[in-house]
Tab-separated table of C-alpha atoms (C1' of nucleotides) in Angstrom:
chain	number	residue	atom	x	y	z
A	11	MET	CA	34.655	-100.165	-70.275
A	12	ALA	CA	34.325	-97.289	-72.749
A	13	GLY	CA	36.791	-94.587	-71.737
A	14	ARG	CA	36.075	-94.677	-68.029
A	15	SER	CA	39.601	-93.821	-67.032
A	16	ALA	CA	41.472	-90.583	-67.665
A	17	LEU	CA	39.201	-88.615	-65.363
A	18	ASN	CA	39.067	-84.926	-66.081
A	19	ARG	CA	38.417	-81.886	-63.935
A	20	GLY	CA	34.710	-82.047	-64.661
A	21	ALA	CA	34.385	-85.536	-63.237
A	22	TYR	CA	36.024	-84.474	-59.990
A	23	VAL	CA	33.867	-81.356	-59.701
A	24	GLU	CA	30.768	-83.434	-60.365
A	25	ALA	CA	31.768	-85.894	-57.651
A	26	ALA	CA	32.578	-83.049	-55.280
A	27	LEU	CA	29.112	-81.545	-55.788
A	28	GLU	CA	27.546	-84.924	-55.067
A	29	VAL	CA	29.531	-85.270	-51.868
A	30	ILE	CA	28.551	-81.723	-50.874
A	31	ALA	CA	24.883	-82.432	-51.531
A	32	GLN	CA	25.066	-85.467	-49.292
A	33	VAL	CA	27.230	-84.378	-46.369
A	34	GLY	CA	27.884	-80.646	-46.775
A	35	VAL	CA	30.911	-78.641	-47.835
A	36	ASP	CA	32.517	-78.818	-44.414
A	37	LYS	CA	32.719	-82.598	-44.500
A	38	LEU	CA	33.997	-82.838	-48.035
A	39	SER	CA	37.455	-84.337	-48.054
A	40	MET	CA	39.876	-85.209	-50.787
A	41	ARG	CA	39.573	-88.769	-49.614
A	42	ASN	CA	35.799	-89.086	-49.844
A	43	VAL	CA	35.609	-87.402	-53.235
A	44	ALA	CA	38.281	-89.734	-54.536
A	45	SER	CA	36.690	-92.846	-53.112
A	46	ARG	CA	33.398	-91.935	-54.811
A	47	LEU	CA	35.287	-92.162	-58.099
A	48	ARG	CA	37.080	-95.341	-56.975
A	49	VAL	CA	40.385	-93.582	-57.371
A	50	SER	CA	43.329	-92.844	-55.127
A	51	PRO	CA	43.011	-89.522	-53.286
A	52	MET	CA	46.325	-88.531	-54.823
A	53	ALA	CA	44.921	-88.717	-58.339
A	54	MET	CA	43.181	-85.401	-57.807
A	55	TYR	CA	46.305	-83.446	-57.025
A	56	LYS	CA	47.223	-83.347	-60.714
A	57	HIS	CA	44.046	-81.381	-61.464
A	58	PHE	CA	43.634	-79.516	-58.177
A	59	PRO	CA	46.893	-78.700	-56.379
A	60	THR	CA	44.907	-77.924	-53.248
A	61	LYS	CA	41.575	-78.712	-51.667
A	62	ASP	CA	40.733	-75.011	-52.048
A	63	ASP	CA	41.176	-75.311	-55.792
A	64	LEU	CA	38.695	-78.144	-55.912
A	65	LEU	CA	36.276	-76.124	-53.786
A	66	ALA	CA	36.674	-73.015	-55.939
A	67	ALA	CA	35.898	-75.008	-59.085
A	68	SER	CA	32.903	-76.615	-57.373
A	69	LEU	CA	31.587	-73.241	-56.236
A	70	GLU	CA	31.817	-71.955	-59.790
A	71	GLU	CA	29.707	-74.877	-60.972
A	72	PHE	CA	27.309	-74.411	-58.066
A	73	ILE	CA	26.752	-70.755	-59.004
A	74	ALA	CA	26.271	-71.660	-62.640
A	75	ARG	CA	23.643	-74.267	-61.756
A	76	ALA	CA	21.851	-72.043	-59.238
A	77	ASN	CA	20.885	-69.890	-62.233
A	78	VAL	CA	19.864	-66.894	-60.163
A	79	VAL	CA	19.569	-64.303	-62.922
A	80	PRO	CA	15.912	-63.822	-63.910
A	81	ASP	CA	15.487	-63.540	-67.657
A	82	THR	CA	12.022	-62.122	-67.484
A	83	THR	CA	11.202	-58.468	-67.998
A	84	LEU	CA	10.023	-57.746	-64.484
A	85	PRO	CA	10.084	-54.251	-62.996
A	86	TRP	CA	13.485	-53.698	-61.418
A	87	GLU	CA	12.257	-54.093	-57.825
A	88	GLN	CA	10.838	-57.516	-58.535
A	89	TRP	CA	13.811	-58.428	-60.676
A	90	VAL	CA	16.105	-57.705	-57.724
A	91	GLU	CA	13.840	-59.532	-55.291
A	92	HIS	CA	13.765	-62.510	-57.622
A	93	ALA	CA	17.523	-62.630	-58.032
A	94	ALA	CA	18.080	-62.213	-54.289
A	95	ALA	CA	15.578	-64.949	-53.513
A	96	GLY	CA	17.400	-67.227	-55.954
A	97	MET	CA	20.735	-66.624	-54.251
A	98	TYR	CA	19.184	-67.005	-50.824
A	99	GLU	CA	17.505	-70.293	-51.655
A	100	ALA	CA	20.557	-71.719	-53.349
A	101	LEU	CA	22.730	-70.860	-50.357
A	102	CYS	CA	20.146	-72.158	-47.918
A	103	ARG	CA	20.164	-75.473	-49.728
A	104	GLU	CA	23.926	-75.596	-49.222
A	105	LEU	CA	24.542	-73.554	-46.108
A	106	SER	CA	28.018	-74.861	-45.880
A	107	TRP	CA	29.143	-72.725	-48.816
A	108	VAL	CA	28.684	-69.492	-46.888
A	109	PRO	CA	31.924	-69.439	-44.945
A	110	LEU	CA	33.874	-69.971	-48.151
A	111	LEU	CA	32.208	-67.276	-50.235
A	112	GLY	CA	34.705	-64.707	-49.109
A	113	SER	CA	37.787	-66.838	-49.038
A	114	LEU	CA	37.671	-68.491	-52.451
A	115	ARG	CA	38.698	-66.859	-55.675
A	116	VAL	CA	36.216	-64.619	-57.437
A	117	GLY	CA	35.407	-66.674	-60.514
A	118	GLU	CA	33.944	-66.261	-63.953
A	119	GLN	CA	30.439	-67.246	-62.922
A	120	ALA	CA	30.340	-64.791	-60.036
A	121	ILE	CA	31.340	-62.008	-62.401
A	122	THR	CA	28.648	-63.015	-64.876
A	123	VAL	CA	26.028	-62.591	-62.160
A	124	THR	CA	27.449	-59.220	-61.131
A	125	GLU	CA	27.336	-57.959	-64.685
A	126	ALA	CA	23.758	-59.088	-65.260
A	127	PHE	CA	22.729	-57.347	-62.068
A	128	VAL	CA	24.437	-54.081	-62.939
A	129	ALA	CA	23.062	-54.147	-66.486
A	130	ARG	CA	19.475	-54.544	-65.257
A	131	LEU	CA	19.786	-51.670	-62.793
A	132	ARG	CA	21.424	-49.384	-65.350
A	133	GLU	CA	18.453	-50.057	-67.575
A	134	ALA	CA	16.173	-48.994	-64.728
A	135	GLY	CA	17.932	-45.641	-64.548
A	136	PHE	CA	20.645	-46.115	-61.929
A	137	THR	CA	24.220	-44.983	-62.433
A	138	VAL	CA	27.011	-47.569	-62.534
A	139	GLU	CA	28.051	-46.472	-59.038
A	140	GLN	CA	24.558	-46.898	-57.694
A	141	ALA	CA	24.087	-50.205	-59.448
A	142	LEU	CA	27.259	-51.605	-57.921
A	143	GLN	CA	26.330	-50.338	-54.496
A	144	ALA	CA	22.912	-51.932	-54.894
A	145	TYR	CA	24.423	-55.224	-56.009
A	146	PHE	CA	26.828	-55.496	-53.098
A	147	ALA	CA	24.208	-54.342	-50.612
A	148	VAL	CA	21.928	-57.120	-51.842
A	149	ILE	CA	24.718	-59.678	-51.619
A	150	GLN	CA	25.548	-58.548	-48.098
A	151	VAL	CA	21.962	-58.888	-47.000
A	152	VAL	CA	21.611	-62.284	-48.664
A	153	VAL	CA	24.781	-63.646	-47.096
A	154	GLY	CA	23.866	-62.178	-43.731
A	155	ALA	CA	20.381	-63.657	-43.970
A	156	VAL	CA	21.784	-67.091	-44.710
A	157	CYS	CA	24.233	-66.830	-41.810
A	158	LEU	CA	21.495	-65.950	-39.341
A	159	ARG	CA	19.091	-68.490	-40.751
A	160	SER	CA	21.562	-71.257	-40.169
A	161	SER	CA	21.091	-70.952	-36.412
A	162	LEU	CA	17.544	-72.176	-36.777
A	163	ASP	CA	17.732	-75.504	-38.525
A	164	ALA	CA	20.185	-78.347	-38.193
A	165	ARG	CA	22.107	-79.754	-41.129
A	166	PRO	CA	20.225	-82.129	-43.473
A	167	THR	CA	22.203	-85.120	-42.167
A	168	ALA	CA	21.606	-87.464	-45.074
A	169	GLU	CA	22.474	-91.065	-44.269
A	170	PRO	CA	26.221	-91.665	-44.040
A	171	GLY	CA	26.304	-93.677	-47.286
A	172	SER	CA	29.111	-96.190	-47.152
A	173	SER	CA	31.526	-96.107	-44.233
A	174	GLY	CA	30.631	-96.176	-40.552
A	175	GLU	CA	28.871	-93.386	-38.673
A	176	ASP	CA	30.957	-90.292	-38.116
A	177	SER	CA	31.489	-90.454	-34.386
A	178	ARG	CA	32.848	-86.918	-34.375
A	179	THR	CA	29.535	-85.205	-35.106
A	180	ALA	CA	27.153	-87.455	-33.227
A	181	LYS	CA	27.190	-85.282	-30.146
A	182	THR	CA	26.706	-81.893	-31.743
A	183	ASP	CA	23.560	-82.636	-33.727
A	184	ASN	CA	20.994	-80.925	-31.545
A	185	ARG	CA	23.066	-77.832	-30.947
A	186	SER	CA	21.855	-74.282	-31.688
A	187	LEU	CA	19.316	-72.185	-29.856
A	188	GLN	CA	19.625	-74.277	-26.726
A	189	ALA	CA	19.208	-71.019	-24.828
A	190	ALA	CA	16.080	-70.251	-26.849
A	191	ASP	CA	13.694	-70.226	-23.936
A	192	SER	CA	15.640	-67.408	-22.329
A	193	ILE	CA	15.148	-65.230	-25.412
A	194	PRO	CA	12.296	-62.765	-25.199
A	195	GLY	CA	9.291	-64.099	-27.095
A	196	GLU	CA	9.201	-61.301	-29.636
A	197	LEU	CA	12.823	-61.872	-30.560
A	198	ARG	CA	12.201	-65.567	-31.028
A	199	SER	CA	9.307	-65.120	-33.385
A	200	PHE	CA	11.432	-62.644	-35.310
A	201	LEU	CA	14.189	-65.198	-35.686
A	202	LYS	CA	11.665	-67.581	-37.216
A	203	ARG	CA	10.689	-65.140	-39.957
A	204	ASP	CA	12.091	-65.621	-43.396
A	205	GLN	CA	15.401	-63.870	-42.932
A	206	ILE	CA	15.516	-62.557	-46.478
A	207	ALA	CA	12.304	-60.594	-45.770
A	208	ILE	CA	14.081	-58.522	-43.110
A	209	GLY	CA	16.924	-56.616	-44.713
A	210	LEU	CA	16.097	-56.790	-48.420
A	211	PRO	CA	12.909	-54.691	-48.339
A	212	LEU	CA	14.810	-51.916	-46.588
A	213	ILE	CA	17.499	-51.984	-49.272
A	214	ILE	CA	14.914	-51.825	-52.035
A	215	ASP	CA	13.049	-48.983	-50.312
A	216	ALA	CA	16.248	-46.985	-50.124
A	217	LEU	CA	17.038	-47.646	-53.784
A	218	ARG	CA	13.567	-46.558	-54.867
A	219	VAL	CA	13.974	-43.284	-52.993
A	220	LYS	CA	17.361	-42.743	-54.650
A	221	LEU	CA	15.877	-43.298	-58.087
A	222	GLU	CA	12.981	-40.921	-57.465
A	223	GLU	CA	15.334	-38.245	-56.178
A	224	ALA	CA	17.413	-38.517	-59.320
A	225	ARG	CA	14.300	-38.174	-61.524
A	226	THR	CA	13.232	-34.833	-60.032
B	9	MET	CA	52.807	-73.094	-6.434
B	10	ALA	CA	49.895	-70.953	-5.225
B	11	GLY	CA	46.650	-72.571	-6.488
B	12	ARG	CA	47.792	-72.975	-10.078
B	13	SER	CA	45.924	-76.217	-10.574
B	14	ALA	CA	42.158	-76.759	-10.577
B	15	LEU	CA	41.665	-74.843	-13.790
B	16	ASN	CA	38.178	-73.474	-14.258
B	17	ARG	CA	36.102	-72.658	-17.316
B	18	GLY	CA	37.394	-69.103	-17.374
B	19	ALA	CA	40.989	-70.198	-17.728
B	20	TYR	CA	40.149	-72.363	-20.717
B	21	VAL	CA	38.127	-69.598	-22.376
B	22	GLU	CA	40.960	-67.163	-21.781
B	23	ALA	CA	43.440	-69.573	-23.348
B	24	ALA	CA	41.066	-70.213	-26.250
B	25	LEU	CA	40.801	-66.478	-26.947
B	26	GLU	CA	44.587	-66.218	-26.935
B	27	VAL	CA	44.889	-69.092	-29.390
B	28	ILE	CA	42.218	-67.490	-31.586
B	29	ALA	CA	44.023	-64.159	-31.540
B	30	GLN	CA	47.211	-65.859	-32.661
B	31	VAL	CA	46.078	-68.381	-35.259
B	32	GLY	CA	42.355	-67.814	-35.856
B	33	VAL	CA	39.228	-69.685	-34.853
B	34	ASP	CA	39.558	-72.249	-37.612
B	35	LYS	CA	42.918	-73.464	-36.367
B	36	LEU	CA	41.935	-73.614	-32.734
B	37	SER	CA	42.094	-77.186	-31.544
B	38	MET	CA	41.439	-78.830	-28.221
B	39	ARG	CA	45.048	-79.906	-28.314
B	40	ASN	CA	46.611	-76.482	-28.802
B	41	VAL	CA	44.423	-74.812	-26.184
B	42	ALA	CA	45.335	-77.535	-23.717
B	43	SER	CA	49.038	-77.387	-24.435
B	44	ARG	CA	49.005	-73.608	-23.840
B	45	LEU	CA	47.848	-74.422	-20.310
B	46	ARG	CA	50.334	-77.295	-20.023
B	47	VAL	CA	47.516	-79.703	-19.486
B	48	SER	CA	46.276	-82.834	-21.175
B	49	PRO	CA	43.760	-82.160	-23.942
B	50	MET	CA	41.367	-84.427	-22.134
B	51	ALA	CA	41.272	-82.181	-19.091
B	52	MET	CA	38.968	-79.809	-20.965
B	53	TYR	CA	36.266	-82.353	-21.609
B	54	LYS	CA	35.071	-82.074	-18.012
B	55	HIS	CA	34.225	-78.389	-18.565
B	56	PHE	CA	33.371	-78.471	-22.261
B	57	PRO	CA	31.861	-81.735	-23.501
B	58	THR	CA	32.524	-80.628	-27.072
B	59	LYS	CA	34.737	-78.269	-28.991
B	60	ASP	CA	31.575	-76.384	-29.934
B	61	ASP	CA	30.879	-75.739	-26.262
B	62	LEU	CA	34.307	-74.226	-25.833
B	63	LEU	CA	33.772	-72.091	-28.936
B	64	ALA	CA	30.341	-70.919	-27.788
B	65	ALA	CA	31.743	-69.846	-24.425
B	66	SER	CA	34.635	-68.078	-26.160
B	67	LEU	CA	32.267	-66.264	-28.540
B	68	GLU	CA	30.250	-65.030	-25.571
B	69	GLU	CA	33.394	-63.606	-24.045
B	70	PHE	CA	34.446	-62.149	-27.391
B	71	ILE	CA	31.118	-60.326	-27.746
B	72	ALA	CA	31.333	-59.043	-24.205
B	73	ARG	CA	34.827	-57.676	-24.789
B	74	ALA	CA	33.989	-56.159	-28.160
B	75	ASN	CA	31.747	-53.753	-26.251
B	76	VAL	CA	29.849	-52.574	-29.314
B	77	VAL	CA	27.012	-50.739	-27.592
B	78	PRO	CA	27.688	-46.989	-27.599
B	79	ASP	CA	26.791	-45.409	-24.280
B	80	THR	CA	26.784	-41.884	-25.584
B	81	THR	CA	23.652	-39.937	-26.408
B	82	LEU	CA	24.186	-39.719	-30.141
B	83	PRO	CA	21.290	-39.208	-32.558
B	84	TRP	CA	19.906	-42.614	-33.493
B	85	GLU	CA	21.468	-42.687	-36.979
B	86	GLN	CA	24.930	-42.171	-35.574
B	87	TRP	CA	24.232	-44.504	-32.685
B	88	VAL	CA	23.385	-47.262	-35.163
B	89	GLU	CA	26.394	-46.457	-37.337
B	90	HIS	CA	28.622	-46.540	-34.290
B	91	ALA	CA	27.274	-49.883	-33.088
B	92	ALA	CA	27.503	-51.387	-36.580
B	93	ALA	CA	31.066	-50.153	-36.979
B	94	GLY	CA	31.949	-51.724	-33.641
B	95	MET	CA	30.569	-55.098	-34.711
B	96	TYR	CA	32.206	-54.838	-38.094
B	97	GLU	CA	35.605	-54.006	-36.693
B	98	ALA	CA	35.453	-56.676	-34.026
B	99	LEU	CA	34.523	-59.297	-36.606
B	100	CYS	CA	37.155	-58.088	-39.038
B	101	ARG	CA	39.778	-58.501	-36.345
B	102	GLU	CA	38.633	-62.105	-35.979
B	103	LEU	CA	37.242	-63.013	-39.374
B	104	SER	CA	37.224	-66.610	-38.431
B	105	TRP	CA	34.250	-66.148	-36.113
B	106	VAL	CA	31.898	-65.386	-38.984
B	107	PRO	CA	31.111	-68.913	-40.116
B	108	LEU	CA	30.230	-69.857	-36.565
B	109	LEU	CA	27.925	-66.956	-35.789
B	110	GLY	CA	24.941	-68.821	-37.114
B	111	SER	CA	25.794	-72.259	-35.865
B	112	LEU	CA	26.598	-71.587	-32.220
B	113	ARG	CA	24.025	-71.094	-29.484
B	114	VAL	CA	22.503	-67.658	-29.067
B	115	GLY	CA	23.987	-66.577	-25.745
B	116	GLU	CA	23.404	-64.091	-23.002
B	117	GLN	CA	25.768	-61.499	-24.415
B	118	ALA	CA	24.196	-61.566	-27.851
B	119	ILE	CA	20.797	-60.956	-26.294
B	120	THR	CA	22.144	-58.052	-24.249
B	121	VAL	CA	23.295	-56.368	-27.445
B	122	THR	CA	19.943	-56.978	-29.130
B	123	GLU	CA	18.078	-55.446	-26.231
B	124	ALA	CA	20.267	-52.350	-26.113
B	125	PHE	CA	19.745	-51.858	-29.825
B	126	VAL	CA	15.986	-52.209	-29.652
B	127	ALA	CA	15.778	-49.914	-26.631
B	128	ARG	CA	17.702	-47.149	-28.405
B	129	LEU	CA	15.493	-47.326	-31.496
B	130	ARG	CA	12.292	-47.395	-29.468
B	131	GLU	CA	13.480	-44.218	-27.834
B	132	ALA	CA	13.954	-42.698	-31.281
B	133	GLY	CA	10.314	-43.359	-32.104
B	134	PHE	CA	10.342	-46.751	-33.812
B	135	THR	CA	7.920	-49.522	-32.926
B	136	VAL	CA	9.247	-52.773	-31.458
B	137	GLU	CA	8.604	-54.460	-34.791
B	138	GLN	CA	10.548	-51.805	-36.672
B	139	ALA	CA	13.353	-51.812	-34.131
B	140	LEU	CA	13.791	-55.573	-34.452
B	141	GLN	CA	13.726	-55.375	-38.235
B	142	ALA	CA	16.314	-52.612	-38.094
B	143	TYR	CA	18.525	-54.607	-35.741
B	144	PHE	CA	18.519	-57.742	-37.845
B	145	ALA	CA	18.949	-55.793	-41.063
B	146	VAL	CA	22.028	-54.154	-39.571
B	147	ILE	CA	23.390	-57.499	-38.399
B	148	GLN	CA	22.816	-58.989	-41.842
B	149	VAL	CA	24.663	-56.167	-43.518
B	150	VAL	CA	27.523	-56.343	-41.017
B	151	VAL	CA	27.928	-60.090	-41.382
B	152	GLY	CA	27.658	-59.850	-45.151
B	153	ALA	CA	30.213	-57.062	-45.209
B	154	VAL	CA	32.663	-59.103	-43.185
B	155	CYS	CA	32.152	-62.133	-45.437
B	156	LEU	CA	32.862	-60.146	-48.584
B	157	ARG	CA	35.747	-58.261	-47.027
B	158	SER	CA	37.504	-61.470	-46.214
B	159	SER	CA	38.216	-62.045	-49.881
B	160	LEU	CA	40.536	-59.066	-49.901
B	161	ASP	CA	43.095	-59.671	-47.197
B	162	ALA	CA	44.844	-62.819	-46.133
B	163	ARG	CA	44.785	-64.112	-42.582
B	164	PRO	CA	47.108	-62.367	-40.076
B	165	THR	CA	49.448	-65.417	-40.022
B	166	ALA	CA	51.180	-64.700	-36.740
B	167	GLU	CA	54.380	-66.667	-36.282
B	168	PRO	CA	53.692	-70.349	-35.600
B	169	GLY	CA	54.800	-70.046	-31.946
B	170	SER	CA	56.136	-73.355	-30.699
B	171	SER	CA	55.847	-76.407	-32.935
B	172	GLY	CA	57.015	-76.710	-36.530
B	173	GLU	CA	55.512	-74.832	-39.482
B	174	ASP	CA	52.075	-75.983	-40.454
B	175	SER	CA	52.762	-77.603	-43.781
B	176	ARG	CA	49.043	-77.831	-44.491
B	177	THR	CA	48.490	-74.112	-45.013
B	178	ALA	CA	51.774	-73.149	-46.605
B	179	LYS	CA	50.428	-73.484	-50.115
B	180	THR	CA	47.148	-71.616	-49.741
B	181	ASP	CA	48.493	-68.381	-48.301
B	182	ASN	CA	48.278	-66.223	-51.375
B	183	ARG	CA	44.863	-67.408	-52.440
B	184	SER	CA	41.905	-65.051	-53.033
B	185	LEU	CA	41.271	-62.739	-55.928
B	186	GLN	CA	43.721	-64.596	-58.122
B	187	ALA	CA	41.344	-63.886	-60.983
B	188	ALA	CA	41.268	-60.208	-60.053
B	189	ASP	CA	42.770	-58.954	-63.271
B	190	SER	CA	39.866	-60.386	-65.236
B	191	ILE	CA	37.401	-58.376	-63.152
B	192	PRO	CA	36.277	-55.106	-64.688
B	193	GLY	CA	38.178	-52.214	-63.117
B	194	GLU	CA	35.125	-50.547	-61.663
B	195	LEU	CA	34.143	-53.710	-59.854
B	196	ARG	CA	37.616	-54.083	-58.430
B	197	SER	CA	37.759	-50.621	-56.976
B	198	PHE	CA	34.346	-51.236	-55.486
B	199	LEU	CA	35.617	-54.352	-53.765
B	200	LYS	CA	38.347	-52.277	-52.172
B	201	ARG	CA	35.888	-49.865	-50.560
B	202	ASP	CA	35.099	-50.269	-46.920
B	203	GLN	CA	32.421	-52.895	-47.182
B	204	ILE	CA	30.430	-51.538	-44.255
B	205	ALA	CA	29.949	-48.296	-46.187
B	206	ILE	CA	28.006	-50.094	-48.911
B	207	GLY	CA	24.900	-51.632	-47.401
B	208	LEU	CA	24.566	-49.825	-44.089
B	209	PRO	CA	23.827	-46.333	-45.472
B	210	LEU	CA	20.997	-47.791	-47.530
B	211	ILE	CA	19.506	-49.442	-44.448
B	212	ILE	CA	19.703	-46.199	-42.478
B	213	ASP	CA	18.172	-44.205	-45.341
B	214	ALA	CA	15.251	-46.593	-45.442
B	215	LEU	CA	14.781	-46.390	-41.676
B	216	ARG	CA	14.801	-42.602	-41.737
B	217	VAL	CA	12.095	-42.567	-44.388
B	218	LYS	CA	10.021	-44.983	-42.292
B	219	LEU	CA	10.321	-42.767	-39.249
B	220	GLU	CA	9.334	-39.620	-41.153
B	221	GLU	CA	6.342	-41.373	-42.674
B	222	ALA	CA	5.157	-42.383	-39.212
B	223	ARG	CA	5.509	-38.801	-37.929
B	224	THR	CA	3.174	-37.320	-40.531
C	15	DA	C1'	36.268	-83.703	-8.846
C	16	DC	C1'	39.849	-83.217	-11.884
C	17	DC	C1'	43.400	-84.965	-14.764
C	18	DT	C1'	46.142	-88.534	-17.797
C	19	DG	C1'	47.750	-91.951	-21.777
C	20	DA	C1'	46.715	-94.695	-25.233
C	21	DA	C1'	43.847	-95.539	-28.855
C	22	DC	C1'	40.333	-94.920	-32.843
C	23	DA	C1'	38.970	-93.091	-36.947
C	24	DC	C1'	39.665	-89.480	-39.399
C	25	DC	C1'	42.238	-85.096	-41.959
C	26	DG	C1'	45.504	-82.413	-46.103
C	27	DT	C1'	49.554	-83.022	-48.240
C	28	DT	C1'	54.365	-84.848	-49.724
C	29	DC	C1'	57.269	-88.014	-51.831
C	30	DA	C1'	59.105	-91.658	-54.490
C	31	DA	C1'	57.515	-94.827	-57.522
C	32	DG	C1'	54.833	-97.086	-61.013
C	33	DT	C1'	52.391	-97.306	-66.153
D	9	DA	C1'	50.264	-87.656	-68.427
D	10	DC	C1'	47.923	-89.898	-64.967
D	11	DC	C1'	47.662	-92.755	-61.042
D	12	DT	C1'	49.315	-95.366	-56.581
D	13	DG	C1'	50.988	-96.622	-51.524
D	14	DA	C1'	53.108	-95.372	-47.710
D	15	DA	C1'	54.118	-91.910	-44.663
D	16	DC	C1'	53.961	-87.341	-41.906
D	17	DA	C1'	51.902	-84.356	-38.907
D	18	DC	C1'	47.845	-83.237	-37.555
D	19	DC	C1'	42.426	-83.584	-35.924
D	20	DG	C1'	37.941	-84.568	-32.207
D	21	DT	C1'	36.610	-87.783	-29.155
D	22	DT	C1'	36.256	-92.242	-26.197
D	23	DC	C1'	37.665	-95.147	-22.682
D	24	DA	C1'	39.787	-97.070	-18.733
D	25	DA	C1'	42.586	-95.587	-15.298
D	26	DG	C1'	44.857	-92.716	-11.949
D	27	DT	C1'	44.820	-89.005	-7.595
DNA sequence: ACCTGAACACCGTTCAAGT
DNA sequence: ACCTGAACACCGTTCAAGT
């Protein structure tokens, strides 16, 4: 009874993140977020003029909570590996964010991460140019790794919660890699490797060479 | 009047690719593909039990038509750059494929590309292991590049064609990078660079070093 | 075999109205 | 200021039926 009404942005974002954790970003709807708060779907449109606005705010919070910036004083290679692993794991936990990464607004939290990354690499001796290239190369490899990884495991499929089963998805659950047995064995075992261990080491190797070249 | 009926899979895939070219993968619907062929939406379910099946078949055809494997006898670095550029450009033309790359079945065409890639690198002196790592690293960087690029330009938004304006998307057209002016200038100009030119050179550098190490 | 119509259970969003 | 109900124009998919 104490001040339950007058919901603010934070409450909606919180509810959105809960919905996402349970059913994935792609099945989040204005209606199911609202019903979790026992509120009319229309109530949200005062705070978020569009579903994309709600998603952008939720992504900001998701990035903030993922907490991918290592605060230790590791050597730069390990610092980068650590940060990349953090991003990779966070995105793997919520695969459904990936498609939206490019299409939502670049927010405060994303910029904070960028700046931390660049600062650490500058400290290690890279130029601003090089540090930015390194940062985006790492992001590319992380996003790519998550995209490819997603072909290997189905969605979590937590229990539907309240309303009836979603008849729309029932049929598509055991999709993906149906054609797997026609893939050459070596390719298959490669697909099963931790995807982040494929591209990232190459990026770091190249950066190390660049740094050594600059030192001589 | 000459054999227009008895539509086969190919006709549906063709129509799907036309719809995708006009409005993007994400707005493809069973209904709009069917109506393009002046057929009931239900007619498709005999050939494609699920929308995902239609999309998988269309992606196969898209990959085949993209024709990313260079048949010239370029040095391996340029061969890889050429192939990566082909993938990047094809995906940029149809950004909306990206989210589905991981979630649809791995098909015949995708495997053909993989094999061509591995064969070319083997020829250049890499081991199978290295060639596969190189291939997936390149794919990761390409997919990542496309994902990040998508934050910079809006969808093509071809004219709506037949039925009324889609009121659902009207509001979200000028999304993306709203917060751009709060991003440090250097970061902004970096985002405007050709994304494929960020990660790929680092990957190729690393591969070159690997090859030279093996030669000595 | 291939296609149809009607129906079900969903969407995002608008609009006029309530407190 | 914040919330509501009803409505609009869409979805994917099922089912019973037609030829």
